[in-house]
Amino acid sequence: MKVVRERYLRQLWAKRHNGLVKIITGIRRSGKSYLLGTLFRERLLAEGVDSRHIIEIPLDRKVNIPLRDAIKLGEHVADALVHDGKWNYVFIDEVQLARKVLPPGVDLSRLAPEDREDAYVTFYDTLNELRQMEKVDVYVTGSNSKTLSRDIDTNFADRGCQIRVHPFSFAEYCEATHPADKAEAFAKYLVWGGMPLAVAEADDRERASRFQGCRAFPHDGERDLRRADAQGVPGRRGGRADRFGAAAISLRALSLRKGCSRP
């Protein structure tokens, strides 16, 4: 399943080389990493960018745990840059995992209490230094955590631009699933939404499991499925469990009443 998210690619492309850090935010599993590390990377390569000029650092991988140190992260990127007069593109995935650290030789006990917090180097300091380097274009992804969302709008507002990524629209859902019946597809979309990993699943239980740990959704899909089973509904069809079919019938009736084609 591949969905080319042109809306967001256009935004990223328009913001290239603007001197700001491009900060891609969104709820968990909405497709931020795929947008940057796959779709945007492919677009850059198609436009002639050498792969050596694309530096990717996924901080959620075990191999990159040492780079969660804000100072080491900056040093690693600086060492990886190609200095040949062409643009370098730095992709840092899950940037909120980078932790603040004290520079070598700094003794907090010698600082006044009000100066101690400023002594730390944060990932915002690292990003600010990177964006000021010549021919370096910085892109990061991060979930809508309280720290990232708050700081983007305050102490990093004039140094970064935010791109908010949402789950699939219904048009993108259809691009991914190629449904034969769009009314039935829309009914299913109303129930499950457009989370990319959930859309890719064919089984309802597997689809429901994709929402575990995602606070953006108030309802527990797995709980609903267990409740349907407890009601003795074969295959979760019929009665209240047949949410897909009921919604599809309603949509068809509405379209016929208004004299229009199926959505």
PDB file of C-alpha atoms in Angstrom:
ATOM      1  CA  MET A   1       0.000   0.000   0.000  1.00  0.00           C
ATOM      2  CA  LYS A   2       1.450   3.325  -1.065  1.00  0.00           C
ATOM      3  CA  VAL A   3      -0.328   6.660  -0.832  1.00  0.00           C
ATOM      4  CA  VAL A   4       1.511   9.692  -2.208  1.00  0.00           C
ATOM      5  CA  ARG A   5       0.431  12.455   0.161  1.00  0.00           C
ATOM      6  CA  GLU A   6       0.755  15.333  -2.269  1.00  0.00           C
ATOM      7  CA  ARG A   7      -0.780  17.900   0.080  1.00  0.00           C
ATOM      8  CA  TYR A   8       2.060  17.517   2.560  1.00  0.00           C
ATOM      9  CA  LEU A   9       4.750  16.978  -0.054  1.00  0.00           C
ATOM     10  CA  ARG A  10       3.838  20.319  -1.621  1.00  0.00           C
ATOM     11  CA  GLN A  11       4.160  22.009   1.758  1.00  0.00           C
ATOM     12  CA  LEU A  12       7.577  20.464   2.380  1.00  0.00           C
ATOM     13  CA  TRP A  13       8.776  21.309  -1.117  1.00  0.00           C
ATOM     14  CA  ALA A  14       7.654  24.925  -0.806  1.00  0.00           C
ATOM     15  CA  LYS A  15       9.552  25.332   2.472  1.00  0.00           C
ATOM     16  CA  ARG A  16      12.886  23.995   1.249  1.00  0.00           C
ATOM     17  CA  HIS A  17      15.944  26.166   1.876  1.00  0.00           C
ATOM     18  CA  ASN A  18      13.949  28.767   3.851  1.00  0.00           C
ATOM     19  CA  GLY A  19      16.414  28.849   6.739  1.00  0.00           C
ATOM     20  CA  LEU A  20      13.925  27.351   9.188  1.00  0.00           C
ATOM     21  CA  VAL A  21      13.643  23.908  10.720  1.00  0.00           C
ATOM     22  CA  LYS A  22      10.697  22.071   9.197  1.00  0.00           C
ATOM     23  CA  ILE A  23       8.890  20.393  12.108  1.00  0.00           C
ATOM     24  CA  ILE A  24       6.444  17.653  11.103  1.00  0.00           C
ATOM     25  CA  THR A  25       4.002  16.942  13.908  1.00  0.00           C
ATOM     26  CA  GLY A  26       0.899  14.804  14.298  1.00  0.00           C
ATOM     27  CA  ILE A  27      -0.642  12.094  16.404  1.00  0.00           C
ATOM     28  CA  ARG A  28       1.127   8.768  16.713  1.00  0.00           C
ATOM     29  CA  ARG A  29       0.992   6.522  13.642  1.00  0.00           C
ATOM     30  CA  SER A  30      -0.402   9.217  11.361  1.00  0.00           C
ATOM     31  CA  GLY A  31       2.392   8.724   8.825  1.00  0.00           C
ATOM     32  CA  LYS A  32       4.967  11.399   9.748  1.00  0.00           C
ATOM     33  CA  SER A  33       8.031   9.169   9.418  1.00  0.00           C
ATOM     34  CA  TYR A  34       6.820   7.677   6.126  1.00  0.00           C
ATOM     35  CA  LEU A  35       6.112  11.140   4.736  1.00  0.00           C
ATOM     36  CA  LEU A  36       9.626  12.366   5.470  1.00  0.00           C
ATOM     37  CA  GLY A  37      11.809   9.272   5.217  1.00  0.00           C
ATOM     38  CA  THR A  38      10.124   7.683   2.195  1.00  0.00           C
ATOM     39  CA  LEU A  39       7.928  10.062   0.211  1.00  0.00           C
ATOM     40  CA  PHE A  40       9.948  13.263   0.581  1.00  0.00           C
ATOM     41  CA  ARG A  41      13.233  11.391   0.232  1.00  0.00           C
ATOM     42  CA  GLU A  42      11.995   9.850  -3.030  1.00  0.00           C
ATOM     43  CA  ARG A  43      10.958  13.296  -4.285  1.00  0.00           C
ATOM     44  CA  LEU A  44      14.424  14.714  -3.557  1.00  0.00           C
ATOM     45  CA  LEU A  45      16.157  11.799  -5.288  1.00  0.00           C
ATOM     46  CA  ALA A  46      13.851  12.172  -8.297  1.00  0.00           C
ATOM     47  CA  GLU A  47      14.882  15.816  -8.545  1.00  0.00           C
ATOM     48  CA  GLY A  48      18.556  14.864  -8.732  1.00  0.00           C
ATOM     49  CA  VAL A  49      19.685  15.113  -5.101  1.00  0.00           C
ATOM     50  CA  ASP A  50      22.559  12.735  -4.376  1.00  0.00           C
ATOM     51  CA  SER A  51      21.711  10.233  -1.620  1.00  0.00           C
ATOM     52  CA  ARG A  52      24.966  11.230   0.133  1.00  0.00           C
ATOM     53  CA  HIS A  53      23.384  14.610   0.807  1.00  0.00           C
ATOM     54  CA  ILE A  54      20.446  13.101   2.718  1.00  0.00           C
ATOM     55  CA  ILE A  55      21.346  12.407   6.345  1.00  0.00           C
ATOM     56  CA  GLU A  56      18.719  10.349   8.165  1.00  0.00           C
ATOM     57  CA  ILE A  57      18.702   9.783  11.933  1.00  0.00           C
ATOM     58  CA  PRO A  58      15.725   7.821  13.340  1.00  0.00           C
ATOM     59  CA  LEU A  59      16.124   8.360  17.079  1.00  0.00           C
ATOM     60  CA  ASP A  60      13.600   5.633  17.944  1.00  0.00           C
ATOM     61  CA  ARG A  61      16.017   2.904  16.823  1.00  0.00           C
ATOM     62  CA  LYS A  62      18.288   1.239  19.361  1.00  0.00           C
ATOM     63  CA  VAL A  63      21.379   1.824  17.268  1.00  0.00           C
ATOM     64  CA  ASN A  64      20.827   5.569  17.595  1.00  0.00           C
ATOM     65  CA  ILE A  65      20.254   5.710  21.357  1.00  0.00           C
ATOM     66  CA  PRO A  66      23.686   7.367  21.881  1.00  0.00           C
ATOM     67  CA  LEU A  67      22.590  10.161  19.522  1.00  0.00           C
ATOM     68  CA  ARG A  68      19.726  11.073  21.845  1.00  0.00           C
ATOM     69  CA  ASP A  69      22.356  13.156  23.615  1.00  0.00           C
ATOM     70  CA  ALA A  70      21.700  16.636  22.143  1.00  0.00           C
ATOM     71  CA  ILE A  71      25.417  17.455  21.871  1.00  0.00           C
ATOM     72  CA  LYS A  72      26.372  14.122  20.267  1.00  0.00           C
ATOM     73  CA  LEU A  73      23.468  14.479  17.843  1.00  0.00           C
ATOM     74  CA  GLY A  74      24.782  17.796  16.579  1.00  0.00           C
ATOM     75  CA  GLU A  75      28.333  16.475  16.317  1.00  0.00           C
ATOM     76  CA  HIS A  76      27.161  13.411  14.378  1.00  0.00           C
ATOM     77  CA  VAL A  77      25.279  15.517  11.829  1.00  0.00           C
ATOM     78  CA  ALA A  78      28.196  17.920  11.433  1.00  0.00           C
ATOM     79  CA  ASP A  79      30.550  15.009  10.707  1.00  0.00           C
ATOM     80  CA  ALA A  80      28.129  13.513   8.144  1.00  0.00           C
ATOM     81  CA  LEU A  81      27.701  16.690   6.065  1.00  0.00           C
ATOM     82  CA  VAL A  82      29.067  16.700   2.523  1.00  0.00           C
ATOM     83  CA  HIS A  83      30.886  19.952   1.793  1.00  0.00           C
ATOM     84  CA  ASP A  84      30.767  20.261  -1.982  1.00  0.00           C
ATOM     85  CA  GLY A  85      28.657  23.393  -2.413  1.00  0.00           C
ATOM     86  CA  LYS A  86      25.370  21.499  -2.677  1.00  0.00           C
ATOM     87  CA  TRP A  87      22.513  21.334  -0.191  1.00  0.00           C
ATOM     88  CA  ASN A  88      22.517  18.762   2.604  1.00  0.00           C
ATOM     89  CA  TYR A  89      19.125  17.544   3.860  1.00  0.00           C
ATOM     90  CA  VAL A  90      19.020  16.435   7.503  1.00  0.00           C
ATOM     91  CA  PHE A  91      16.111  14.219   8.598  1.00  0.00           C
ATOM     92  CA  ILE A  92      15.773  13.583  12.342  1.00  0.00           C
ATOM     93  CA  ASP A  93      12.899  11.247  13.198  1.00  0.00           C
ATOM     94  CA  GLU A  94      11.238  11.366  16.659  1.00  0.00           C
ATOM     95  CA  VAL A  95      13.312  14.373  17.678  1.00  0.00           C
ATOM     96  CA  GLN A  96      11.552  14.670  21.043  1.00  0.00           C
ATOM     97  CA  LEU A  97      13.597  11.659  22.200  1.00  0.00           C
ATOM     98  CA  ALA A  98      16.764  13.773  22.220  1.00  0.00           C
ATOM     99  CA  ARG A  99      17.554  14.724  25.799  1.00  0.00           C
ATOM    100  CA  LYS A 100      19.158  17.841  27.185  1.00  0.00           C
ATOM    101  CA  VAL A 101      22.726  17.486  28.477  1.00  0.00           C
ATOM    102  CA  LEU A 102      25.352  19.565  30.228  1.00  0.00           C
ATOM    103  CA  PRO A 103      28.362  20.601  28.129  1.00  0.00           C
ATOM    104  CA  PRO A 104      31.667  19.102  29.299  1.00  0.00           C
ATOM    105  CA  GLY A 105      33.273  21.064  32.119  1.00  0.00           C
ATOM    106  CA  VAL A 106      30.093  22.795  33.299  1.00  0.00           C
ATOM    107  CA  ASP A 107      29.605  22.566  37.077  1.00  0.00           C
ATOM    108  CA  LEU A 108      26.035  23.345  38.108  1.00  0.00           C
ATOM    109  CA  SER A 109      27.087  23.940  41.700  1.00  0.00           C
ATOM    110  CA  ARG A 110      29.060  26.970  40.577  1.00  0.00           C
ATOM    111  CA  LEU A 111      26.072  28.542  38.835  1.00  0.00           C
ATOM    112  CA  ALA A 112      23.312  30.626  40.336  1.00  0.00           C
ATOM    113  CA  PRO A 113      20.014  28.678  40.613  1.00  0.00           C
ATOM    114  CA  GLU A 114      18.355  30.850  37.977  1.00  0.00           C
ATOM    115  CA  ASP A 115      21.170  30.099  35.483  1.00  0.00           C
ATOM    116  CA  ARG A 116      21.291  26.333  35.872  1.00  0.00           C
ATOM    117  CA  GLU A 117      18.523  25.450  33.432  1.00  0.00           C
ATOM    118  CA  ASP A 118      20.094  27.607  30.705  1.00  0.00           C
ATOM    119  CA  ALA A 119      23.374  25.741  31.109  1.00  0.00           C
ATOM    120  CA  TYR A 120      21.926  22.644  29.450  1.00  0.00           C
ATOM    121  CA  VAL A 121      22.109  22.033  25.708  1.00  0.00           C
ATOM    122  CA  THR A 122      18.684  20.975  24.384  1.00  0.00           C
ATOM    123  CA  PHE A 123      17.742  19.538  21.017  1.00  0.00           C
ATOM    124  CA  TYR A 124      16.344  22.969  20.152  1.00  0.00           C
ATOM    125  CA  ASP A 125      19.845  24.406  20.604  1.00  0.00           C
ATOM    126  CA  THR A 126      21.201  21.678  18.347  1.00  0.00           C
ATOM    127  CA  LEU A 127      18.580  22.301  15.672  1.00  0.00           C
ATOM    128  CA  ASN A 128      19.204  26.042  15.803  1.00  0.00           C
ATOM    129  CA  GLU A 129      22.922  25.516  15.222  1.00  0.00           C
ATOM    130  CA  LEU A 130      22.289  23.126  12.334  1.00  0.00           C
ATOM    131  CA  ARG A 131      19.861  25.438  10.564  1.00  0.00           C
ATOM    132  CA  GLN A 132      22.434  28.226  10.595  1.00  0.00           C
ATOM    133  CA  MET A 133      25.050  26.119   8.826  1.00  0.00           C
ATOM    134  CA  GLU A 134      25.639  26.868   5.178  1.00  0.00           C
ATOM    135  CA  LYS A 135      23.723  24.675   2.742  1.00  0.00           C
ATOM    136  CA  VAL A 136      22.014  22.650   5.488  1.00  0.00           C
ATOM    137  CA  ASP A 137      18.226  22.123   5.362  1.00  0.00           C
ATOM    138  CA  VAL A 138      16.776  20.536   8.512  1.00  0.00           C
ATOM    139  CA  TYR A 139      13.590  18.460   8.829  1.00  0.00           C
ATOM    140  CA  VAL A 140      12.368  16.721  11.978  1.00  0.00           C
ATOM    141  CA  THR A 141       9.358  14.674  13.001  1.00  0.00           C
ATOM    142  CA  GLY A 142       7.797  14.472  16.440  1.00  0.00           C
ATOM    143  CA  SER A 143       4.568  13.373  18.037  1.00  0.00           C
ATOM    144  CA  ASN A 144       2.205  15.899  19.583  1.00  0.00           C
ATOM    145  CA  SER A 145       3.828  15.560  22.983  1.00  0.00           C
ATOM    146  CA  LYS A 146       3.276  18.340  25.480  1.00  0.00           C
ATOM    147  CA  THR A 147       6.936  19.393  25.339  1.00  0.00           C
ATOM    148  CA  LEU A 148       7.240  19.595  21.569  1.00  0.00           C
ATOM    149  CA  SER A 149       3.891  21.261  20.935  1.00  0.00           C
ATOM    150  CA  ARG A 150       4.430  23.865  23.645  1.00  0.00           C
ATOM    151  CA  ASP A 151       7.988  24.773  22.696  1.00  0.00           C
ATOM    152  CA  ILE A 152       7.344  25.090  18.957  1.00  0.00           C
ATOM    153  CA  ASP A 153       4.879  27.891  19.588  1.00  0.00           C
ATOM    154  CA  THR A 154       7.053  29.649  22.183  1.00  0.00           C
ATOM    155  CA  ASN A 155      10.840  29.537  22.237  1.00  0.00           C
ATOM    156  CA  PHE A 156      11.239  28.066  18.732  1.00  0.00           C
ATOM    157  CA  ALA A 157       8.525  29.992  16.917  1.00  0.00           C
ATOM    158  CA  ASP A 158      10.839  32.178  14.826  1.00  0.00           C
ATOM    159  CA  ARG A 159      13.298  29.402  13.964  1.00  0.00           C
ATOM    160  CA  GLY A 160      10.985  26.655  12.785  1.00  0.00           C
ATOM    161  CA  CYS A 161       7.838  26.122  10.751  1.00  0.00           C
ATOM    162  CA  GLN A 162       5.340  23.435  11.650  1.00  0.00           C
ATOM    163  CA  ILE A 163       3.583  21.056   9.269  1.00  0.00           C
ATOM    164  CA  ARG A 164       0.719  19.167  10.890  1.00  0.00           C
ATOM    165  CA  VAL A 165       0.067  15.717   9.460  1.00  0.00           C
ATOM    166  CA  HIS A 166      -3.363  14.125   9.823  1.00  0.00           C
ATOM    167  CA  PRO A 167      -4.568  10.563   9.152  1.00  0.00           C
ATOM    168  CA  PHE A 168      -5.795   9.682   5.671  1.00  0.00           C
ATOM    169  CA  SER A 169      -8.624  11.685   4.184  1.00  0.00           C
ATOM    170  CA  PHE A 170     -11.324   9.603   2.522  1.00  0.00           C
ATOM    171  CA  ALA A 171      -9.749  10.313  -0.879  1.00  0.00           C
ATOM    172  CA  GLU A 172      -6.427   8.955   0.424  1.00  0.00           C
ATOM    173  CA  TYR A 173      -8.254   6.014   2.000  1.00  0.00           C
ATOM    174  CA  CYS A 174      -9.657   5.130  -1.440  1.00  0.00           C
ATOM    175  CA  GLU A 175      -6.230   5.567  -3.016  1.00  0.00           C
ATOM    176  CA  ALA A 176      -4.898   3.010  -0.546  1.00  0.00           C
ATOM    177  CA  THR A 177      -7.729   0.461  -0.704  1.00  0.00           C
ATOM    178  CA  HIS A 178      -9.182   0.810  -4.232  1.00  0.00           C
ATOM    179  CA  PRO A 179     -12.732  -0.041  -3.067  1.00  0.00           C
ATOM    180  CA  ALA A 180     -15.293  -1.418  -5.505  1.00  0.00           C
ATOM    181  CA  ASP A 181     -18.145   0.132  -3.513  1.00  0.00           C
ATOM    182  CA  LYS A 182     -17.372   3.623  -2.203  1.00  0.00           C
ATOM    183  CA  ALA A 183     -20.513   3.753  -0.069  1.00  0.00           C
ATOM    184  CA  GLU A 184     -19.422   0.654   1.825  1.00  0.00           C
ATOM    185  CA  ALA A 185     -15.872   2.001   1.979  1.00  0.00           C
ATOM    186  CA  PHE A 186     -17.084   5.286   3.433  1.00  0.00           C
ATOM    187  CA  ALA A 187     -19.080   3.420   6.058  1.00  0.00           C
ATOM    188  CA  LYS A 188     -15.948   1.554   7.100  1.00  0.00           C
ATOM    189  CA  TYR A 189     -13.942   4.798   7.027  1.00  0.00           C
ATOM    190  CA  LEU A 190     -16.470   6.385   9.412  1.00  0.00           C
ATOM    191  CA  VAL A 191     -15.927   3.556  11.868  1.00  0.00           C
ATOM    192  CA  TRP A 192     -12.170   3.063  11.680  1.00  0.00           C
ATOM    193  CA  GLY A 193     -10.869   6.381  10.367  1.00  0.00           C
ATOM    194  CA  GLY A 194      -7.754   6.837   8.285  1.00  0.00           C
ATOM    195  CA  MET A 195      -4.810   5.753  10.427  1.00  0.00           C
ATOM    196  CA  PRO A 196      -2.420   4.337   7.780  1.00  0.00           C
ATOM    197  CA  LEU A 197      -1.452   1.154   9.638  1.00  0.00           C
ATOM    198  CA  ALA A 198      -5.080   0.394  10.447  1.00  0.00           C
ATOM    199  CA  VAL A 199      -6.147   0.981   6.837  1.00  0.00           C
ATOM    200  CA  ALA A 200      -3.577  -1.589   5.691  1.00  0.00           C
ATOM    201  CA  GLU A 201      -5.099  -4.325   7.867  1.00  0.00           C
ATOM    202  CA  ALA A 202      -7.779  -6.606   6.428  1.00  0.00           C
ATOM    203  CA  ASP A 203      -8.919  -8.100   9.736  1.00  0.00           C
ATOM    204  CA  ASP A 204     -10.988  -6.036  12.189  1.00  0.00           C
ATOM    205  CA  ARG A 205      -9.175  -7.342  15.255  1.00  0.00           C
ATOM    206  CA  GLU A 206      -5.781  -6.538  13.794  1.00  0.00           C
ATOM    207  CA  ARG A 207      -7.092  -3.143  12.766  1.00  0.00           C
ATOM    208  CA  ALA A 208      -8.337  -2.467  16.300  1.00  0.00           C
ATOM    209  CA  SER A 209      -4.948  -3.416  17.757  1.00  0.00           C
ATOM    210  CA  ARG A 210      -3.362  -0.588  15.787  1.00  0.00           C
ATOM    211  CA  PHE A 211      -5.159   1.910  18.010  1.00  0.00           C
ATOM    212  CA  GLN A 212      -3.770   0.571  21.281  1.00  0.00           C
ATOM    213  CA  GLY A 213      -1.768   3.247  23.047  1.00  0.00           C
ATOM    214  CA  CYS A 214      -3.055   6.022  20.803  1.00  0.00           C
ATOM    215  CA  ARG A 215      -4.727   8.575  23.062  1.00  0.00           C
ATOM    216  CA  ALA A 216      -6.268  10.437  20.158  1.00  0.00           C
ATOM    217  CA  PHE A 217      -9.052   7.875  19.998  1.00  0.00           C
ATOM    218  CA  PRO A 218     -11.561   7.845  22.876  1.00  0.00           C
ATOM    219  CA  HIS A 219     -13.056   4.465  22.011  1.00  0.00           C
ATOM    220  CA  ASP A 220     -11.425   1.091  22.445  1.00  0.00           C
ATOM    221  CA  GLY A 221     -11.953  -0.787  19.186  1.00  0.00           C
ATOM    222  CA  GLU A 222     -10.937  -4.126  20.682  1.00  0.00           C
ATOM    223  CA  ARG A 223     -13.408  -3.626  23.535  1.00  0.00           C
ATOM    224  CA  ASP A 224     -16.195  -3.022  21.009  1.00  0.00           C
ATOM    225  CA  LEU A 225     -15.321  -6.213  19.167  1.00  0.00           C
ATOM    226  CA  ARG A 226     -15.379  -8.245  22.385  1.00  0.00           C
ATOM    227  CA  ARG A 227     -18.769  -6.759  23.236  1.00  0.00           C
ATOM    228  CA  ALA A 228     -20.084  -7.780  19.804  1.00  0.00           C
ATOM    229  CA  ASP A 229     -18.818 -11.324  20.322  1.00  0.00           C
ATOM    230  CA  ALA A 230     -20.460 -11.462  23.759  1.00  0.00           C
ATOM    231  CA  GLN A 231     -23.780 -10.637  22.121  1.00  0.00           C
ATOM    232  CA  GLY A 232     -23.437 -13.803  20.077  1.00  0.00           C
ATOM    233  CA  VAL A 233     -23.289 -12.098  16.710  1.00  0.00           C
ATOM    234  CA  PRO A 234     -21.716 -14.508  14.184  1.00  0.00           C
ATOM    235  CA  GLY A 235     -18.754 -12.877  12.510  1.00  0.00           C
ATOM    236  CA  ARG A 236     -19.774  -9.563  14.138  1.00  0.00           C
ATOM    237  CA  ARG A 237     -22.547  -9.254  11.550  1.00  0.00           C
ATOM    238  CA  GLY A 238     -26.128  -8.269  12.304  1.00  0.00           C
ATOM    239  CA  GLY A 239     -27.663  -6.152  15.081  1.00  0.00           C
ATOM    240  CA  ARG A 240     -25.518  -3.391  16.521  1.00  0.00           C
ATOM    241  CA  ALA A 241     -22.314  -5.054  15.410  1.00  0.00           C
ATOM    242  CA  ASP A 242     -23.079  -4.567  11.747  1.00  0.00           C
ATOM    243  CA  ARG A 243     -21.990  -0.946  11.787  1.00  0.00           C
ATOM    244  CA  PHE A 244     -20.509  -1.101   8.306  1.00  0.00           C
ATOM    245  CA  GLY A 245     -23.610  -2.475   6.607  1.00  0.00           C
ATOM    246  CA  ALA A 246     -26.062  -0.178   8.396  1.00  0.00           C
ATOM    247  CA  ALA A 247     -24.064   2.899   7.572  1.00  0.00           C
ATOM    248  CA  ALA A 248     -23.673   1.846   3.949  1.00  0.00           C
ATOM    249  CA  ILE A 249     -27.435   1.291   3.581  1.00  0.00           C
ATOM    250  CA  SER A 250     -28.132   4.705   5.082  1.00  0.00           C
ATOM    251  CA  LEU A 251     -25.712   6.363   2.684  1.00  0.00           C
ATOM    252  CA  ARG A 252     -27.263   4.622  -0.309  1.00  0.00           C
ATOM    253  CA  ALA A 253     -30.763   5.654   0.809  1.00  0.00           C
ATOM    254  CA  LEU A 254     -29.647   9.247   1.263  1.00  0.00           C
ATOM    255  CA  SER A 255     -28.033   9.349  -2.180  1.00  0.00           C
ATOM    256  CA  LEU A 256     -31.173   7.909  -3.828  1.00  0.00           C
ATOM    257  CA  ARG A 257     -33.401  10.366  -1.999  1.00  0.00           C
ATOM    258  CA  LYS A 258     -31.346  13.291  -3.245  1.00  0.00           C
ATOM    259  CA  GLY A 259     -31.080  11.888  -6.752  1.00  0.00           C
ATOM    260  CA  CYS A 260     -27.308  11.689  -6.750  1.00  0.00           C
ATOM    261  CA  SER A 261     -24.811   8.906  -7.319  1.00  0.00           C
ATOM    262  CA  ARG A 262     -23.083   6.991  -4.587  1.00  0.00           C
ATOM    263  CA  PRO A 263     -20.236   8.855  -2.870  1.00  0.00           C
TER     264      PRO A 263
END
